[in-house]
XYZ file of C-alpha atoms in Angstrom:
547
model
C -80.861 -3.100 128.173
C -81.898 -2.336 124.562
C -78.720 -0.254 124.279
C -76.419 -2.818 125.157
C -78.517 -5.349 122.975
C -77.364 -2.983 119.713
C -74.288 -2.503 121.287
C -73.685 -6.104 121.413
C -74.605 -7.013 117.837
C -73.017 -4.218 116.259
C -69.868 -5.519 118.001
C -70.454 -9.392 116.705
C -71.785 -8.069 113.174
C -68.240 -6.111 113.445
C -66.548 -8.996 114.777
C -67.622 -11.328 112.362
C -66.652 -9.297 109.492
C -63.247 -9.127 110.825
C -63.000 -12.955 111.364
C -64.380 -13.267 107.526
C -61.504 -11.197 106.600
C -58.948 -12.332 108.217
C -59.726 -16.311 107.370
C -60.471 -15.992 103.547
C -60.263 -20.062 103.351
C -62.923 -19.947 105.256
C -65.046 -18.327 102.378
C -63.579 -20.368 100.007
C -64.884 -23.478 101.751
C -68.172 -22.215 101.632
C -67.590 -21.775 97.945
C -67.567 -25.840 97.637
C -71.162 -25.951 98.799
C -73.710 -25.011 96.365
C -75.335 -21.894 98.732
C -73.227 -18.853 97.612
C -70.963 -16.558 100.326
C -73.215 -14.217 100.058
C -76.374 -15.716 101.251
C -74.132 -17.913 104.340
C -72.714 -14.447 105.357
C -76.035 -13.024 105.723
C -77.471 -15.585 107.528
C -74.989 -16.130 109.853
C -75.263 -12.325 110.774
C -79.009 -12.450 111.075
C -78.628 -15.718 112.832
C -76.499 -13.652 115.801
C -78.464 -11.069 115.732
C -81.877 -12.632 115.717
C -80.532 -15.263 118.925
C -79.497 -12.221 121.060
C -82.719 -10.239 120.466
C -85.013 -13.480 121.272
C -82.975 -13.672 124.443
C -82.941 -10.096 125.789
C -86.067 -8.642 124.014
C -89.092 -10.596 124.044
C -90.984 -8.027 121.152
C -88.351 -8.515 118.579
C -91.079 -6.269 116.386
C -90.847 -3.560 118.568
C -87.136 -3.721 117.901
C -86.891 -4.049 114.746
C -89.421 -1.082 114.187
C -87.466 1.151 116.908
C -83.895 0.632 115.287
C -85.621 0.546 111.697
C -85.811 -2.150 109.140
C -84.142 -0.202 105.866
C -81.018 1.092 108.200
C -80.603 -2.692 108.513
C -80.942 -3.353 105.396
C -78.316 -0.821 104.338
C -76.016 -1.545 106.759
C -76.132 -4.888 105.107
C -75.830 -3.714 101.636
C -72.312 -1.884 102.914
C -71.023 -4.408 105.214
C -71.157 -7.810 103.433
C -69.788 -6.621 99.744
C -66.792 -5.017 101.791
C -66.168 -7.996 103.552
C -66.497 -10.300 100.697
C -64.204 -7.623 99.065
C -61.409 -7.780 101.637
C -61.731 -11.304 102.125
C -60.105 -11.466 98.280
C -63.917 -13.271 96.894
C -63.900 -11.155 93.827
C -65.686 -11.723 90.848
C -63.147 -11.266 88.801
C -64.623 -11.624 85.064
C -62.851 -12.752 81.812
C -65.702 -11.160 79.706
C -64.428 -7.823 80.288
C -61.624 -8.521 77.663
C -58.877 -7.180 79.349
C -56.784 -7.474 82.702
C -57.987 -6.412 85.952
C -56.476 -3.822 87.871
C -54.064 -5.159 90.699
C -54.149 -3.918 94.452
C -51.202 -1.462 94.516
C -48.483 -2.524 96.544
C -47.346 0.730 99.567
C -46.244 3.814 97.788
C -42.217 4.202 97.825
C -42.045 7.769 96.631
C -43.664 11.191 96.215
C -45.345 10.512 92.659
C -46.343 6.981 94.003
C -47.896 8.322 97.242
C -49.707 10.985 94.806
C -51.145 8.394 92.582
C -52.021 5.892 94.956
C -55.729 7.026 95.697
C -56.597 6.467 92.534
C -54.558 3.556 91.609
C -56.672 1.634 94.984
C -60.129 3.193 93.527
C -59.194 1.768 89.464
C -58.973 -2.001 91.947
C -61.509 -1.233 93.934
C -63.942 -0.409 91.008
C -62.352 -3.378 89.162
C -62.696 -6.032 91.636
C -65.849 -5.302 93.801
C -67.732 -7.886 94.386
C -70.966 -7.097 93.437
C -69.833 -5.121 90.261
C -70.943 -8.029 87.598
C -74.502 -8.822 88.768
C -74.949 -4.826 88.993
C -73.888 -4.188 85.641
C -75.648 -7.477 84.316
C -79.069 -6.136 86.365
C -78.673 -2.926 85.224
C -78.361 -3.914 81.476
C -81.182 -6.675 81.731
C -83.737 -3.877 82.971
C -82.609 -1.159 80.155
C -82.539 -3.899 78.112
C -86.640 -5.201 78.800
C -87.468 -1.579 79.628
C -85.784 0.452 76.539
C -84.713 -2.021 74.397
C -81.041 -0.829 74.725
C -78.120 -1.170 76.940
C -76.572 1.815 79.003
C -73.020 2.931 78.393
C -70.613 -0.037 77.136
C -69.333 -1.286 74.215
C -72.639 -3.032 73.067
C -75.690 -2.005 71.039
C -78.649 -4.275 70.948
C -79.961 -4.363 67.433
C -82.969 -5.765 65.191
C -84.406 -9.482 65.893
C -81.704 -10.305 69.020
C -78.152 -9.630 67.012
C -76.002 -7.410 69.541
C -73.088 -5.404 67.277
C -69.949 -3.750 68.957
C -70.103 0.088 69.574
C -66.056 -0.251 69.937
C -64.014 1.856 72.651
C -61.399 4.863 72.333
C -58.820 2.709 70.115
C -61.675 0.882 68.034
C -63.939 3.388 66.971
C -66.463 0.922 64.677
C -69.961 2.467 64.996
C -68.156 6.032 64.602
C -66.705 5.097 61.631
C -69.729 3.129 60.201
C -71.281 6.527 60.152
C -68.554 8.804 59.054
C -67.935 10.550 62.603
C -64.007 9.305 62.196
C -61.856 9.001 58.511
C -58.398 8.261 57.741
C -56.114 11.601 57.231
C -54.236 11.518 54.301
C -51.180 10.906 55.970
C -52.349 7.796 58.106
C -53.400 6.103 54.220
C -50.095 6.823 52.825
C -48.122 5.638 56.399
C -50.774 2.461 55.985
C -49.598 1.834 52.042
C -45.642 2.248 52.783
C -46.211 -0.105 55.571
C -48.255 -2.814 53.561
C -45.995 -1.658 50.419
C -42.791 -2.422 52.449
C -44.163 -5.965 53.752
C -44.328 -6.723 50.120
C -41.049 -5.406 48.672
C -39.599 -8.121 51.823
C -42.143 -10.638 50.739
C -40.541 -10.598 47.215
C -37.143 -10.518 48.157
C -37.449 -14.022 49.866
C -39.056 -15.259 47.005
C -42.953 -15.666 48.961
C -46.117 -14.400 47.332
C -48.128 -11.300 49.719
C -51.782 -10.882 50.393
C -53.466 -8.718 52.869
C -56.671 -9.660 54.301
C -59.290 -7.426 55.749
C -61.637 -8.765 57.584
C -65.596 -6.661 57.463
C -67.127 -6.038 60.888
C -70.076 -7.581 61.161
C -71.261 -3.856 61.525
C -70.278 -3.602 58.047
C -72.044 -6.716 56.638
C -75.059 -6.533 58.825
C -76.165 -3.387 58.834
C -79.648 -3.905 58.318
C -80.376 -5.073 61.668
C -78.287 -2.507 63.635
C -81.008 0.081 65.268
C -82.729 2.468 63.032
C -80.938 5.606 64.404
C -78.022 4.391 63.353
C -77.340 5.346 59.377
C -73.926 3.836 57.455
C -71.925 6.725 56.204
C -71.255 6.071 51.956
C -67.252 6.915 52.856
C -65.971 4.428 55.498
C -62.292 3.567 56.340
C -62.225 0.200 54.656
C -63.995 2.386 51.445
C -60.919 4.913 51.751
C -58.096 1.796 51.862
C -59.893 0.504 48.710
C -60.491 3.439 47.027
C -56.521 4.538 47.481
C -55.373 0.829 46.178
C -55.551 1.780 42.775
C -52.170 3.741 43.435
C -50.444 0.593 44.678
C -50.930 -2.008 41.894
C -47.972 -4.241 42.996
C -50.155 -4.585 46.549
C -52.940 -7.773 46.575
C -55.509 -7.009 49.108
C -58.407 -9.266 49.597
C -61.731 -7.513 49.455
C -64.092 -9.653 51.455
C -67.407 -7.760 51.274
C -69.251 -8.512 48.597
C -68.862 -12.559 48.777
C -69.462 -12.055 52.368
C -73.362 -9.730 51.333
C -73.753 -12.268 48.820
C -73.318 -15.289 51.583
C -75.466 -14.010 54.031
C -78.689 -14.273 51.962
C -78.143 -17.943 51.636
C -76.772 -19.008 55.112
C -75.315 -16.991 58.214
C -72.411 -16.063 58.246
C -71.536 -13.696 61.665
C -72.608 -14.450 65.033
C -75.477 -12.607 66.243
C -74.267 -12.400 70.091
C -70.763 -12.441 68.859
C -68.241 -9.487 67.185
C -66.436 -12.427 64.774
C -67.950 -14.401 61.641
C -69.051 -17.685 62.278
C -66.902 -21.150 60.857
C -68.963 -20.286 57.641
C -67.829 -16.953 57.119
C -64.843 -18.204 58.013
C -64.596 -20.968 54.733
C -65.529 -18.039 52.847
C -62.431 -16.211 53.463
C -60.506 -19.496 53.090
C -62.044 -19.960 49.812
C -60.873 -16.754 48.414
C -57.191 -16.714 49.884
C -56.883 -19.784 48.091
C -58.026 -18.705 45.113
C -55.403 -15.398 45.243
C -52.849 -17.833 45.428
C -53.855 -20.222 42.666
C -54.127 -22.944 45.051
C -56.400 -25.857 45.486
C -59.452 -25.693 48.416
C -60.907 -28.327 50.270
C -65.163 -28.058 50.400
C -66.480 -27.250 53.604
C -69.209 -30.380 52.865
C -66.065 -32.718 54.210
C -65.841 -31.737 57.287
C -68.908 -33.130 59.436
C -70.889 -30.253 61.228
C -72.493 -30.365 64.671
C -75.138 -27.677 66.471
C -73.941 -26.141 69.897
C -74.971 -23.689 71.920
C -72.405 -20.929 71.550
C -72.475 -17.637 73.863
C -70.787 -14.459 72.037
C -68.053 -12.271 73.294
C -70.710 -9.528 73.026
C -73.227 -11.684 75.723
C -70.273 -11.463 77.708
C -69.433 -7.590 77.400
C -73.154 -6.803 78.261
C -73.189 -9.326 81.092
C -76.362 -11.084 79.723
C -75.126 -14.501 79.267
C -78.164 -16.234 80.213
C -80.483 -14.290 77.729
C -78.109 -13.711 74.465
C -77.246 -17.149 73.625
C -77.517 -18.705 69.748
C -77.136 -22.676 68.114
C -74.509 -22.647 66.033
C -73.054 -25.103 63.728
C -69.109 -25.824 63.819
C -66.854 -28.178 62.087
C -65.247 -30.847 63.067
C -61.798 -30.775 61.785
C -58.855 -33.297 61.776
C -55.838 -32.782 64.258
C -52.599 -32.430 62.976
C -49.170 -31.641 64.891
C -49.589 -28.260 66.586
C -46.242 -26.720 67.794
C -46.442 -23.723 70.365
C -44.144 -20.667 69.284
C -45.198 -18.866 72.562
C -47.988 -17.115 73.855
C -50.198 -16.907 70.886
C -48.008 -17.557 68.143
C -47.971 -21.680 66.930
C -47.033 -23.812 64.061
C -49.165 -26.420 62.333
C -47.183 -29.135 60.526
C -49.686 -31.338 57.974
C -47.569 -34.184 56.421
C -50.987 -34.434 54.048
C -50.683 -30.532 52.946
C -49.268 -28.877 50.764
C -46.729 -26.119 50.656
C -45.348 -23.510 53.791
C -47.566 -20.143 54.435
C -46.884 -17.804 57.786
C -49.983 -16.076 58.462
C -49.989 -12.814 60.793
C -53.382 -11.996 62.061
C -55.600 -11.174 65.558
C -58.355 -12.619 66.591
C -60.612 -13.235 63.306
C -58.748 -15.302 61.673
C -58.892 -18.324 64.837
C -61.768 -19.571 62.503
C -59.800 -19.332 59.670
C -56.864 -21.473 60.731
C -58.439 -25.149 60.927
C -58.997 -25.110 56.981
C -55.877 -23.221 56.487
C -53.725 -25.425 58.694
C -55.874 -28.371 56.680
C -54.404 -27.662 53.334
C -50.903 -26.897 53.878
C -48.021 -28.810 55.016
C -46.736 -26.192 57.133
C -48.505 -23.127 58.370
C -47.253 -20.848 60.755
C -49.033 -18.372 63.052
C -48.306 -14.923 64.555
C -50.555 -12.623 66.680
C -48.952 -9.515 65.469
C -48.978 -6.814 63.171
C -45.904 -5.928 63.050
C -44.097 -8.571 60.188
C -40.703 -9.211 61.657
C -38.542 -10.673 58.586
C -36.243 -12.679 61.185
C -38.961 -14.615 62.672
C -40.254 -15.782 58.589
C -37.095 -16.823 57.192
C -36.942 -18.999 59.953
C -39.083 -21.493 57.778
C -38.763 -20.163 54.290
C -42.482 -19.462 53.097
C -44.013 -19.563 50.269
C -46.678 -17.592 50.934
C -47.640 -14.704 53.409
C -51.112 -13.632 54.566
C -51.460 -10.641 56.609
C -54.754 -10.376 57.787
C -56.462 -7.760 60.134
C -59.790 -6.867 60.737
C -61.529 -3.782 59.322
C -61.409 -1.978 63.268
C -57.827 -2.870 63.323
C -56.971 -0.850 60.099
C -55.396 1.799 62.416
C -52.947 -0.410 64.222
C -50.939 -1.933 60.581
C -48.714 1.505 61.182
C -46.469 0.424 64.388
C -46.707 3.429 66.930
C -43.327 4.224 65.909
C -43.590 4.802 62.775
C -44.112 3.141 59.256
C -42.396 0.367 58.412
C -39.269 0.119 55.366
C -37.669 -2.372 53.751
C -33.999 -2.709 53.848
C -31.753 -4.470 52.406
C -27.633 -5.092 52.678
C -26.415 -7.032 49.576
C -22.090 -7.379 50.314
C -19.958 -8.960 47.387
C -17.800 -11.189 49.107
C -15.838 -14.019 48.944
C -12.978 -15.989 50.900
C -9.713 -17.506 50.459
C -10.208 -20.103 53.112
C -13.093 -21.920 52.599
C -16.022 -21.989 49.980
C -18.504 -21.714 52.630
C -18.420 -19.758 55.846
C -21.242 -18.511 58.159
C -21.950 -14.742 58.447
C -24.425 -12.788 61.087
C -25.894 -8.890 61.300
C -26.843 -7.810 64.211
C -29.068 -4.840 64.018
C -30.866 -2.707 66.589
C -34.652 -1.933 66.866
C -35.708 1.766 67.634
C -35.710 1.737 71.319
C -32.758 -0.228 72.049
C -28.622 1.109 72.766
C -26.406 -0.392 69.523
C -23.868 -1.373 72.138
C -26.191 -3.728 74.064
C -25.379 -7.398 73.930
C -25.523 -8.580 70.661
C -28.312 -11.337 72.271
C -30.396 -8.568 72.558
C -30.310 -7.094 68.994
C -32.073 -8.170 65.999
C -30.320 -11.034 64.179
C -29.587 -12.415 60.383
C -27.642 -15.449 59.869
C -26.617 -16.754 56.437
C -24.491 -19.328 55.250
C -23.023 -18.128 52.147
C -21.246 -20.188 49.390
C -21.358 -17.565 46.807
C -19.910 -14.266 46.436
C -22.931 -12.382 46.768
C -24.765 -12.089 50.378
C -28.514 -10.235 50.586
C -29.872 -9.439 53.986
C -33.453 -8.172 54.154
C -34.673 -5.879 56.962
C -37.826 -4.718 57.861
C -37.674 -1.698 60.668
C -37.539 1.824 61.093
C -36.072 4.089 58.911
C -33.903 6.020 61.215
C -32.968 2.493 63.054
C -30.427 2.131 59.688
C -27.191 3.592 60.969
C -24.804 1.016 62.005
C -24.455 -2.756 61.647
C -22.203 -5.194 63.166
C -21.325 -8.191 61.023
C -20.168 -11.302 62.837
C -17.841 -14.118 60.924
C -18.123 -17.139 62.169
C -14.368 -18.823 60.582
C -10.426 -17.007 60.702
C -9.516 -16.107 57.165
C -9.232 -13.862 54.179
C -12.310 -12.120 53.111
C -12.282 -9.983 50.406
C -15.104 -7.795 50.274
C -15.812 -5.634 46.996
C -18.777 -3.487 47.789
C -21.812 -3.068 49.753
C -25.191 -1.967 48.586
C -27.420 -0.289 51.050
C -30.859 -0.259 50.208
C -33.080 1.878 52.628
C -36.813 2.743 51.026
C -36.504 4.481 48.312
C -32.864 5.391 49.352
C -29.737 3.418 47.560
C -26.450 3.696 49.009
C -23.005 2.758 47.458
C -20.002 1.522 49.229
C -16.804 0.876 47.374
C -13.426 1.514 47.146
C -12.804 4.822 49.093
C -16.137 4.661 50.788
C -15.377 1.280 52.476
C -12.295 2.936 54.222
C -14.562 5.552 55.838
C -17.721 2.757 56.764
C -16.161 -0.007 57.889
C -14.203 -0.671 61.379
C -12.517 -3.854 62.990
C -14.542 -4.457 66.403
C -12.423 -7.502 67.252
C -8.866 -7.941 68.006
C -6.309 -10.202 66.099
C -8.187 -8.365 63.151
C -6.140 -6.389 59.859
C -7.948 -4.285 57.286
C -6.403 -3.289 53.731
C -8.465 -1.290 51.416
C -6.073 -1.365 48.336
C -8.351 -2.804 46.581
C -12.122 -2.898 47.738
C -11.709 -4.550 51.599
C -9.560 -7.252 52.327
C -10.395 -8.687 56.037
C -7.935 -11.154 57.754
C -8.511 -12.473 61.141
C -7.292 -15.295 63.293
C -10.076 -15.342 65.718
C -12.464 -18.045 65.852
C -15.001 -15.226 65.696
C -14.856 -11.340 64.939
C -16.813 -8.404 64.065
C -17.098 -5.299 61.889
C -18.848 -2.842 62.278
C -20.932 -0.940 59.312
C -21.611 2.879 59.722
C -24.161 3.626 56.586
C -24.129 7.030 57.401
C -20.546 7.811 56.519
């Protein structure tokens, strides 16, 4: 009889896993109540198993002792996270900073059969269930036992602050103590970069000022743990040090205002990785002052205490213990445009003057006072400068601003940046003003793709003299297609090519050799310099620099 007792409830415990998995909504019902899945699951399972053994077994101690308490307990510990599992009842986390792996869909090919074990273990390690309150017990006891937290990307420092250790891409504690430095290469790919972000700055007439942003690693070093020991030589010392070679270049130097803040008032969260809406001003303060412009005092804006939980309370799962009052501003709203994903414009009819700001992350506390004082103020998660998105709204300033762990990341993966520039004397018979496009490609795209695809200029030109400023690869400079938007006469004397350092001619005899008609209905006479004539409401020539 005992025998087919076990049998029995293995076969419900079995059962009722199945019937969990198949009928998720029935979880997620359970979910409205304030008793978690967890606990209802295991008491419906004892509750089966505890109503057969009353029936059939009268010395449910003698049982339990016979089949043995712990395999029941571990049979538990397996069965219920699985089922919660494949019932989709994840704990899926946003304090991990980054995006989940998916469940892989069924393998179509060879390689994707290959890689599929270990695509379903990355989901399986990513989305099981129990995974957070592990990691969160786990750190709590090393925490209260050791005064540190195992693994991760957080260190627990002095008097509660929590600093960022950083991962394979951000290396910040390695570099606070000299593990990792710049080669020489990486500073001069990081200078032609910045360098070429302000040759394009001038050529639109805007004013150019990198910000970097300290880690609070940087600032705070005093209450990191005593093992660790700042290095005199970091990466943000190197950029500095090599500025001195780059006069024409404004970077903003944050670090001693910020050391010379924090022993009035605090300035960096101390569960957080970013400075605080004081910080913050400070920053504002001084990228006014670079651009001789006039700052609004902080002691306007009425402050209120909250409790505030860090992104590094998050990381280390310890929510409930890392927590800090913090004091935030509250700011006036003004007309905020979305430009897509994280990019948005602020439009201030009270401000004064246009600025396009491309930054990450630290400067979200920066924007209120910024978006405060100007009349237009435009915002790009990026740092890669693209000139056509800017002369969309004709700045007047640009602030490029990344923080000191980003310093890597200013140098695109392909490459450094240059600035180009195509400056074509032209004029036309037809009309004083006509409409012109280039349509250039970026690295990893086919020239021949639609032109909706390419990178795009327009001007509308009422001079003889047409400037088109570029910021891209170097080796992306080959060909160009020009668009006309009118039929005419255009008489085109000569094209200057500027790429870098490099300056290219085209006149005369080198015009018949560069430049082709892509559209029909289209004559060219090179007698003297280029004379175009079309009668299409639209057509194309195309530039080839290298000949």
């Amino acid at each position: 009889m005992i025998r087919i007792i076990k049998i029995l409830a293995l076969f419900l415990s079995v059962l009722s896993g199945i019937l969990l998995t198949i009928c998720p909504k029935g979880l997620k019902i359970l979910q409205l109540v304030e008793v978690s899945p967890i606990v209802m699951a295991f008491t419906f399972l004892i509750a089966v198993s505890s109503l057969l053994l009353l029936i059939y077994h009268k010395n449910i101690f003698s049982f339990f002792s016979k089949v043995g308490i712990f395999n029941l307990v571990f049979l538990f510990l397996i069965f219920v996270p699985c089922t919660l599992f494949f019932a989709n009842i994840t704990s899926n986390s946003e304090s991990e900073k980054r995006t989940l792996a998916e469940k892989p869909g069924l393998p179509k090919s060879p390689k994707e059969i290959l890689l599929y074990p270990k695509n379903y273990e990355k989901y399986i390690n990513d989305n099981f269930y129990f995974k957070q309150r592990l990691v969160s017990l786990n750190n709590f006891m090393h925490k209260k036992l050791f005064n540190r937290l195992q693994g991760g990307k957080v260190i627990v420092g002095i008097d509660g602050w929590l600093f960022y250790k950083g991962d394979d891409r951000k290396q910040v504690i390695e570099d606070l103590v000299g593990k990792t430095k710049f080669s020489s290469i990486e500073i001069d790919n990081i200078f032609s970069t910045l360098s070429s972000y302000k040759s394009y700055s001038n050529a639109i007439g805007a004013e150019f000022l990198v910000v970097i942003a300290p880690n609070k690693e940087t600032i705070y070093t005093e209450y990191l743990p005593q093992r660790i020991i700042k290095t005199p030589l970091t990466k943000i010392d190197q950029i500095f040090k090599k500025l001195s070679d780059y006069p024409e270049l404004k970077i903003l130097d944050l670090r001693n205002h910020l050391l010379n803040a924090k022993n009035i008032e605090q300035i960096y969260y101390k569960t957080d990785t970013h400075w605080n809406e004081k910080g913050a001003y400070i920053c504002y303060d001084q990228i006014m002052k670079e651009f001789g412009l006039p700052k609004k005092d902080s002691k306007i804006y009425q402050s209120s205490k909250k409790k505030y939980i860090g992104d590094l309370s998050s990381m280390a799962k310890l929510e409930s213990e890392y927590f800090e009052e913090a004091d935030f501003f509250n700011f006036p709203l003004h007309d905020k445009q979305s430009l897509g994903a994280n990019d948005f414009r602020v439009i201030n009819k009270k401000g004064r003057g246009s600025v396009v700001i491309y930054r990450d992350s630290f400067f979200s506390a920066v924007e209120p006072f910024i978006s405060d004082s100007f009349s237009d103020s435009i915002y790009y998660w990026s740092k890669i400068v693209e000139g056509e998105k800017i002369e969309l709204y004709s700045p007047k300033f640009i602030v490029y601003e990344t923080v000191e762990r980003y310093l890597p990341n200013i140098v695109p993966s392909s490459g450094p940046v240059v600035f180009s520039q195509i400056q074509i004397t032209i004029s036309s018979s037809e009309s004083s003003s006509f409409g012109i496009k280039l349509f250039y490609t970026s690295k990893d795209k086919d020239f021949n793709e639609k032109m909706s695809t390419l990178k795009t200029i327009s001007k509308k030109v009422s001079d003889d003299r047409i400037k088109f400023n570029m910021l891209s690869q170097k080796e992306n400079f080959s060909k160009f297609r020009l668009v006309f938007s009118k039929p005419g006469t255009y008489i085109i004397k000569e094209i200057f090519i500027t790429v870098g350092n490099e300056k290219i001619k085209l006149s005369q005899n080198k015009l018949a050799s560069s430049v082709t008609a892509e559209s029909e209905n289209v004559s060219l006479n090179y007698d003297s310099g280029l004379i175009v004539t079309s009668s299409s409401p639209e057509f194309s020539l195309l530039l080839n620099v290298q000949n």
